[in-house]
XYZ file of C-alpha atoms in Angstrom:
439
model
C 17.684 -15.645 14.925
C 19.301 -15.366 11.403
C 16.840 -14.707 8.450
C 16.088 -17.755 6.528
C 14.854 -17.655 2.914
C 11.301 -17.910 2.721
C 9.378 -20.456 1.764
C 6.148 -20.582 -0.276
C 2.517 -21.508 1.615
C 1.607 -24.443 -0.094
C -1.527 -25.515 1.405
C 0.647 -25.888 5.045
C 2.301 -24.209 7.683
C 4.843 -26.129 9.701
C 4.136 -29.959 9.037
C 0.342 -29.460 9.520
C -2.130 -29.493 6.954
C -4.051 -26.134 6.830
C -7.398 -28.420 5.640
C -7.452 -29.830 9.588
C -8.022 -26.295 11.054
C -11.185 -25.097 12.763
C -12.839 -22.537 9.968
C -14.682 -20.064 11.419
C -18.566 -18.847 10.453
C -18.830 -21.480 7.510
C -21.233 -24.342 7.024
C -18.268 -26.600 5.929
C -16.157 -27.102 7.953
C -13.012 -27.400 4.791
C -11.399 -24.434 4.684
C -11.616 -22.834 1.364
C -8.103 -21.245 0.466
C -8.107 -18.059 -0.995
C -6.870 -18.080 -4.512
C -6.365 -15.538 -7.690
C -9.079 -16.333 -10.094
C -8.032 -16.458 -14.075
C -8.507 -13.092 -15.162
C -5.821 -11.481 -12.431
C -3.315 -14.201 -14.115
C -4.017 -13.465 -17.598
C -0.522 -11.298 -18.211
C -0.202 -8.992 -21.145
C 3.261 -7.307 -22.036
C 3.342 -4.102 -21.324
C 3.329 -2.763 -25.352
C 0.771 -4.986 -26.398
C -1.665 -2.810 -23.813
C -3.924 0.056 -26.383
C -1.883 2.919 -25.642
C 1.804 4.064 -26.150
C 4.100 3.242 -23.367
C 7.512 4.519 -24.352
C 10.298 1.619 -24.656
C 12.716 3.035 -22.233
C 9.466 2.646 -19.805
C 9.131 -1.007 -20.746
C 12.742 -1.554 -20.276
C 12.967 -0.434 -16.670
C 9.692 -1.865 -15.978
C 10.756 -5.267 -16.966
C 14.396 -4.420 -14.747
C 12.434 -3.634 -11.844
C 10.756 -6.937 -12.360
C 7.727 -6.316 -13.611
C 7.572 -8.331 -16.836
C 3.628 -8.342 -17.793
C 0.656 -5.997 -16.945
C -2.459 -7.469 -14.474
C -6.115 -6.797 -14.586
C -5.963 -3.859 -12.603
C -3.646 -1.819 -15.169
C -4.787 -3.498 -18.345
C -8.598 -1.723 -17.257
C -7.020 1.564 -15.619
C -4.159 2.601 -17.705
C -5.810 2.697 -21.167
C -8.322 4.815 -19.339
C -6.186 7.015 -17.720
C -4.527 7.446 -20.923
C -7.950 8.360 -22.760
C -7.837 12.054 -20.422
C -10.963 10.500 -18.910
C -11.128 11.354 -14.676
C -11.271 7.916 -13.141
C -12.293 6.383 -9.861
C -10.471 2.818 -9.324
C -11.028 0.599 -6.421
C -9.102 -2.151 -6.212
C -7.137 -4.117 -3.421
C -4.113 -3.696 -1.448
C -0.908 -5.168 -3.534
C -2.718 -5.362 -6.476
C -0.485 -2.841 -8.636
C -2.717 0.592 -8.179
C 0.213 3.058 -8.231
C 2.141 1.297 -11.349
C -1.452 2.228 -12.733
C -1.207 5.402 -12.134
C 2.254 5.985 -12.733
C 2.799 3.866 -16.111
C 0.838 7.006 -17.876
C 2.103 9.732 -15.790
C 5.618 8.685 -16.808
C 4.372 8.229 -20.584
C 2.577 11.462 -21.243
C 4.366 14.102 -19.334
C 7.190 16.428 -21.631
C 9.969 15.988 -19.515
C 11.573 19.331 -21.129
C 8.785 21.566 -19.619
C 10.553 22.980 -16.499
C 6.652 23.087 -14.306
C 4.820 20.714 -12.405
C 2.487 18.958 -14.857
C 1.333 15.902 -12.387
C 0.591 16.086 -9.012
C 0.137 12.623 -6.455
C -1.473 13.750 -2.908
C -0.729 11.037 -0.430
C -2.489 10.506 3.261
C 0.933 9.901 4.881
C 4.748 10.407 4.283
C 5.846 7.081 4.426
C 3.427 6.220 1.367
C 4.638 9.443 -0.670
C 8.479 8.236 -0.164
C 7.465 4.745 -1.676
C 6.018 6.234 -4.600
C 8.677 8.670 -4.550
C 11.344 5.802 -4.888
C 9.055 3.765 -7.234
C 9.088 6.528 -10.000
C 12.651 7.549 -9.570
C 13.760 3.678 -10.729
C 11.270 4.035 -13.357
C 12.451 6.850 -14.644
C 16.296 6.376 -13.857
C 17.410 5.468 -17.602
C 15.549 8.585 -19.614
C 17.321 8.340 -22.899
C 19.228 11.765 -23.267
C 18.655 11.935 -26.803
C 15.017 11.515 -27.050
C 11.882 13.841 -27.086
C 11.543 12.617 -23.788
C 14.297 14.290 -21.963
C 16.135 17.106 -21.568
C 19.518 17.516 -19.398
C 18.657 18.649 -16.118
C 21.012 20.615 -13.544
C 21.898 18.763 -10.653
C 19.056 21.099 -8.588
C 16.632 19.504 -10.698
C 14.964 16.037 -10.336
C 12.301 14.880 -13.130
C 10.463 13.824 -9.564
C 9.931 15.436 -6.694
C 8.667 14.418 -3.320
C 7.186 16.624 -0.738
C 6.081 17.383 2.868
C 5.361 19.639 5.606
C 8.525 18.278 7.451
C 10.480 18.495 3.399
C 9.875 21.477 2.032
C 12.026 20.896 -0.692
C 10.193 23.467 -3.336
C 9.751 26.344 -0.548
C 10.189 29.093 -3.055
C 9.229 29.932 -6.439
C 13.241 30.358 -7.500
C 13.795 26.736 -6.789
C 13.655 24.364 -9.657
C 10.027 22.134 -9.877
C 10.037 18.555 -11.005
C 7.765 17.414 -14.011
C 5.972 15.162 -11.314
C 5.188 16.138 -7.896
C 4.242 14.089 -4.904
C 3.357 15.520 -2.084
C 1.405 14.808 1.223
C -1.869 17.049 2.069
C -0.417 19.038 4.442
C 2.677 20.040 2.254
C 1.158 20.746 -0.976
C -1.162 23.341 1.288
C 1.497 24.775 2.969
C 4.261 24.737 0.107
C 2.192 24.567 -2.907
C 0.436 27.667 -4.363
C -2.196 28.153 -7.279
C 0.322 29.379 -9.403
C 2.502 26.703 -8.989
C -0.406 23.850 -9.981
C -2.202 26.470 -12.763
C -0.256 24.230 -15.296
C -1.293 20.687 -13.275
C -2.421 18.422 -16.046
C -3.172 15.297 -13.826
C -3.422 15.216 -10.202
C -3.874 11.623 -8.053
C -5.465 11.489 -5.010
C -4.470 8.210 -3.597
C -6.385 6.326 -0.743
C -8.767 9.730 -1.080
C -11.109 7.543 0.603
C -8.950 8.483 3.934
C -9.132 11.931 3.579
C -11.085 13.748 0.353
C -14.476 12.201 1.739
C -14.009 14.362 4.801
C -15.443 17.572 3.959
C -12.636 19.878 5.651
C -9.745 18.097 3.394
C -11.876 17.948 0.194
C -12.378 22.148 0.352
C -8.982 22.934 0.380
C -7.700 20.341 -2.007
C -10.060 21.531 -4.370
C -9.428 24.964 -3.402
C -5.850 24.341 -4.673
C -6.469 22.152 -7.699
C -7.068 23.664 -11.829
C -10.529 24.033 -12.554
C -11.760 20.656 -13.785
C -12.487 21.069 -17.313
C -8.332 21.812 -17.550
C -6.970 18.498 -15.859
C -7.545 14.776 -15.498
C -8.685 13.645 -11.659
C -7.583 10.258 -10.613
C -8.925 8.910 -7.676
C -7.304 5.245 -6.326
C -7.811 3.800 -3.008
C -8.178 -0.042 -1.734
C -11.866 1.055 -0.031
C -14.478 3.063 -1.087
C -18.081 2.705 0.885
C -21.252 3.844 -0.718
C -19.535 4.344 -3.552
C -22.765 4.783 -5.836
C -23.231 7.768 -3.985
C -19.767 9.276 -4.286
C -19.974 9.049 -7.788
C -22.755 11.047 -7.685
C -21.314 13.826 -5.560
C -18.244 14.181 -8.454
C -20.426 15.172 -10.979
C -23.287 16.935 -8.706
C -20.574 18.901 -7.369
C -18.064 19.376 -10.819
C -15.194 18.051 -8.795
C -14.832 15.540 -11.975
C -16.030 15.996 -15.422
C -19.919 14.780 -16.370
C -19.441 12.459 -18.668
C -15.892 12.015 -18.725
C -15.734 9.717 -15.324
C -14.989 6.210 -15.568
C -15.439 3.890 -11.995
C -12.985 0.596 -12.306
C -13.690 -1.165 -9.286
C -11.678 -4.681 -9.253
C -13.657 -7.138 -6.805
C -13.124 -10.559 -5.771
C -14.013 -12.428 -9.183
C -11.131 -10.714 -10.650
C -8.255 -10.273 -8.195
C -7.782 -12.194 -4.601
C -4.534 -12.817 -3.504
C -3.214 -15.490 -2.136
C -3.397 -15.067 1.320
C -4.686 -17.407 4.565
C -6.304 -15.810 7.322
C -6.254 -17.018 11.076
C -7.065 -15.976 14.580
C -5.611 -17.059 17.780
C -8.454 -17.369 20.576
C -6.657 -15.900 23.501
C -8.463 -18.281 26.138
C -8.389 -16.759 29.135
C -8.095 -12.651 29.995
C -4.410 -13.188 31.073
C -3.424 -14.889 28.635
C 0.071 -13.293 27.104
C -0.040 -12.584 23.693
C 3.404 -11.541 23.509
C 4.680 -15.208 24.644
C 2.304 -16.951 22.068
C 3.608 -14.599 18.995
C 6.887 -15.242 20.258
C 7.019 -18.941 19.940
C 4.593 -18.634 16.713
C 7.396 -16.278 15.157
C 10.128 -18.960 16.150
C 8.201 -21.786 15.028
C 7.833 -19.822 11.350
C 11.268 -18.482 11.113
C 10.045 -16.557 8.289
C 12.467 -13.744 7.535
C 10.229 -10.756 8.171
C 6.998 -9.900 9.324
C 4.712 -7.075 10.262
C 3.192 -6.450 13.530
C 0.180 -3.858 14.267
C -0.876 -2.786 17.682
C -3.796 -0.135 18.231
C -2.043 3.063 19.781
C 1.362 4.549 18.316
C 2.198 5.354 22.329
C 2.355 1.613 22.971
C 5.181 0.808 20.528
C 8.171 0.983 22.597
C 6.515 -0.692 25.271
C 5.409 -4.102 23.318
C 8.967 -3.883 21.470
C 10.793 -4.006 24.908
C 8.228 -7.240 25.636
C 9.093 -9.042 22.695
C 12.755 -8.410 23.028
C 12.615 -9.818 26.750
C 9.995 -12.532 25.703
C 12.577 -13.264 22.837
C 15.537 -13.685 24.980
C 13.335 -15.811 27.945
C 12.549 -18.447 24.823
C 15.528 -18.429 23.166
C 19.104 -20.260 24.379
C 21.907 -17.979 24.493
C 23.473 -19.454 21.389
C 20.545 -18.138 19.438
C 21.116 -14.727 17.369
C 18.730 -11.322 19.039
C 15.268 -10.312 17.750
C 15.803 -7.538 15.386
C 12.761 -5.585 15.441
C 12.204 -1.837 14.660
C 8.849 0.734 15.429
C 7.445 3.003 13.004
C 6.054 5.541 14.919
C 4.250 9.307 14.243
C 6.143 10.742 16.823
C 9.732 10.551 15.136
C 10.775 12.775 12.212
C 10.047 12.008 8.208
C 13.872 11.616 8.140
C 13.695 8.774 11.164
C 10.993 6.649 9.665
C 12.383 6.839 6.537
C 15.513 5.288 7.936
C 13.574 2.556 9.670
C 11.735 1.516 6.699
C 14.558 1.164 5.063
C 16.445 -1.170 7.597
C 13.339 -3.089 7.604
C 13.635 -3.489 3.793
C 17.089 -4.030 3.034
C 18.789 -5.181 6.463
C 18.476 -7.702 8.908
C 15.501 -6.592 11.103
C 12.679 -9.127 11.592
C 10.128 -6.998 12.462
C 8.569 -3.856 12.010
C 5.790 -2.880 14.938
C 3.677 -0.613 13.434
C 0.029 1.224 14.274
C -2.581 1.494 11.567
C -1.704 5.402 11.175
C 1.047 4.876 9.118
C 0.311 1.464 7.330
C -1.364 2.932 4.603
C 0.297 2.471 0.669
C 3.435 0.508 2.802
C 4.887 -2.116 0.253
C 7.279 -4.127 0.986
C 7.207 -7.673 -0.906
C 9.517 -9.468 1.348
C 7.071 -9.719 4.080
C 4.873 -13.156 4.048
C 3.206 -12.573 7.470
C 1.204 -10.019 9.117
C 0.222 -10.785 13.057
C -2.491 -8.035 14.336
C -1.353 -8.382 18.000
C -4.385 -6.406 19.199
C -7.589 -6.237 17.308
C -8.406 -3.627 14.815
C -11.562 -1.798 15.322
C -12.750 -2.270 11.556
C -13.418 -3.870 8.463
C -11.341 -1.231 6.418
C -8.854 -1.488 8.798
C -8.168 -5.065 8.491
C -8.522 -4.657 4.538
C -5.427 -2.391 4.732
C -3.630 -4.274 7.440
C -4.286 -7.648 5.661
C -3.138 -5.755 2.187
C 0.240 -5.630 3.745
C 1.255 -9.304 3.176
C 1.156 -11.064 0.189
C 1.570 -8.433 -2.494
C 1.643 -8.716 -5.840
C -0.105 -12.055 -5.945
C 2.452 -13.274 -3.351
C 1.450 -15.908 -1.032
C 1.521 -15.267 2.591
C -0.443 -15.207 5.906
C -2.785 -12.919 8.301
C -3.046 -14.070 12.150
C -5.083 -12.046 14.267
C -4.937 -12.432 18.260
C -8.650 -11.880 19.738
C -10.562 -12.460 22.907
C -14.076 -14.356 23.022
C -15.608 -10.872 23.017
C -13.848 -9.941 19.630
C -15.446 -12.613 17.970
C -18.191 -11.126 16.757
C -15.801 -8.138 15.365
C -14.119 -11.005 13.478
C -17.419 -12.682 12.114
C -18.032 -9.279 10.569
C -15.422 -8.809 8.752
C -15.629 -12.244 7.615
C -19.049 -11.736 6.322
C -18.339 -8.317 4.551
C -14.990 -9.453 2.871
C -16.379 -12.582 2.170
C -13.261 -14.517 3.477
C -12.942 -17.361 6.386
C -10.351 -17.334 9.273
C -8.833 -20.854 10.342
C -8.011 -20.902 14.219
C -4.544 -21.747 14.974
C -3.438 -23.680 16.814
C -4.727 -26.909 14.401
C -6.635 -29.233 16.157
């Protein structure tokens, strides 16, 4: 099949009207279509924000394509600016890590030759996307200014670390100004010394590791003191989060009165997406065959599938690929598809994400170990081929599609039993699922 441009969701999928379908656990039956509400449209240029962004930030802002600021950096930036230690909870795609980043890049001294900001990550594959994000940012540091000053080759103004890239293994090797790093390479790599100097540290999607109590004791044990650096905490979910707050300042991980919550909820940012299930109707059903002639029907160019167990990957790839060929007529192109796995090296998935990015591949099967902080805007659609187990789950699996405001599409495979697993986490996100097929 050769990628086709895709097309915008507006208010149908195919030639059918999305108002026809069945929706799920609501009085009416009219489907209500999720849309942005005002205030996550209201842009503001980026120097019209209270705080000093340097120009040559705007300027490669504006050439990566981000022209204006949204809700969730016009409340967290001027904040983070401020010193203050901040909590912010706010959706997937919704620009967290430019929020971070923006003041990170704008208050470090890129002539001091120590780490001075750190940025824990859960997995790899989420450091090396903020990795790559803050290298473009940064790619155009005017030589001249107070900003920079000329680095040796060894040196990069941003580093990016793990246990499998131990690229700062001893003390003789050059630091960056701005270090990110997954858990288990900052506590293998990392010393006190290195971080005494640490002026901001980000902990993002803590809420998948720092509330378990044998992560948060030795990231704190490796962290400044906190009356000597700014804590920034982002994530997508945070439960009981009354009660975290609590815990910051009960237990002087942040600063008393110096911690600001931003949480970003529904009134203020909901992207545009459409959620569906397929009702497998009977036990034998195959899924495989139904997201295969889904996928053909769509012929959107790319598309992210998530299964429950890494182990199964190659399996279900070799299905669709068979599947694919049974459907299709010989003078049809192959499936291009790719698996994300835990089992292969950094260096491997790394590779894979970027084929899936920048080549031809179609789709990218994927379990919800790695999905975490993965953005890639040209995906529209996200089909959960087997269930996920959670609300928070589905929050991050959903978050894949439709970033940035985009529009696109969640369809989630499930069996009778699964139903009530789907009417929860329509009542706690507050959305509705459509089934598809339209009747």
């Amino acid at each position: 099949m050769r990628p086709m441009k895709s097309q915008p969701l507006v208010g149908f999928i195919g030639s059918v009207s999305i108002g026809t379908g069945r929706c799920l656990f609501s009085k009416n039956r009219t489907f209500y279509r999720s849309s942005h509400y005002l205030s996550a449209c209201i842009a503001t240029k980026w120097n019209n924000l209270p705080c000093s962004i340097p120009d040559w930030l705007i300027v490669n802002l504006e050439k990566q394509g981000f022209q204006h600021s949204n809700v969730v950096q016009q409340k967290a930036i001027p904040v983070i600016f401020s010193g203050k230690d901040i909590v912010l909870v706010a959706p997937t795609g919704s620009g967290k890590t430019l929020a971070f980043l923006i003041p990170l890049l704008s208050l470090v001294d890129f002539k001091k030759s120590w780490i001075q900001a750190l940025i824990l990550v859960p997995t790899a594959e989420l450091g090396f996307q903020i990795n790559r994000l803050a290298r473009s940012l940064c790619s155009s540091l005017p030589l001249s200014s107070t900003y920079y000053q000329p680095r040796s080759s060894e040196r990069s103004v941003v580093g990016f670390l793990s246990k499998e890239e131990r690229n700062i293994r001893s003390r003789k090797e050059k630091q960056p100004v701005i270090m990110i790093s997954t858990l288990d390479g900052a506590l293998e790599c990392l010393s006190n010394s290195c971080l005494e100097r640490v002026k901001h540290i980000v902990l993002d999607e803590f809420d998948d590791y720092f509330i378990r109590s044998s992560w948060r004791s030795k990231i704190l044990g490796l962290l400044p003191s906190s009356h000597s650096r700014q804590l920034i905490f982002s994530s997508a979910t945070l439960q009981q989060s009354q009660h975290f707050l609590y815990q910051c300042r009960q237990q002087k991980w942040t600063r008393q009165d110096e911690l600001e919550y931003i949480q970003i909820d529904k009134t203020e940012w909901i992207p545009k997406v459409v959620h569906y299930y397929y009702l497998l109707k009977e036990e034998e059903e195959n899924r495989i065959q139904v997201l295969i002639n889904i996928w053909r029907q769509q012929k959107f160019p790319k598309a992210i599938v998530f299964i429950r167990e890494d182990s199964k990957l190659t399996h279900i790839a070799q299905l669709l690929q068979e599947e694919w060929q049974r459907q299709t007529s010989t003078t049809e192109e192959n499936l291009l598809l790719v698996c994300l796995s835990t089992d292969a090296s950094l260096k491997s998935r790394q590779h894979v994400i970027r084929m899936f990015c920048d080549g031809d591949v179609n789709l990218l099967l994927i379990s919800g170990q790695l999905m975490r902080g993965l953005d890639i805007p040209q995906v529209t659609q996200v089909y959960n081929l087997e269930w996920t187990d959670g609300v928070e789950e589905y929050v991050h699996r959903a978050g894949r599609s439709a970033r940035w405001l985009r529009e696109g599409l969640v369809l989630s495979f499930v069996r009778h039993k699964e139903l009530f697993a789907l009417e929860r986490v329509s009542n706690q996100l507050n959305i509705r699922f459509v089934q598809w097929p339209f009747s």
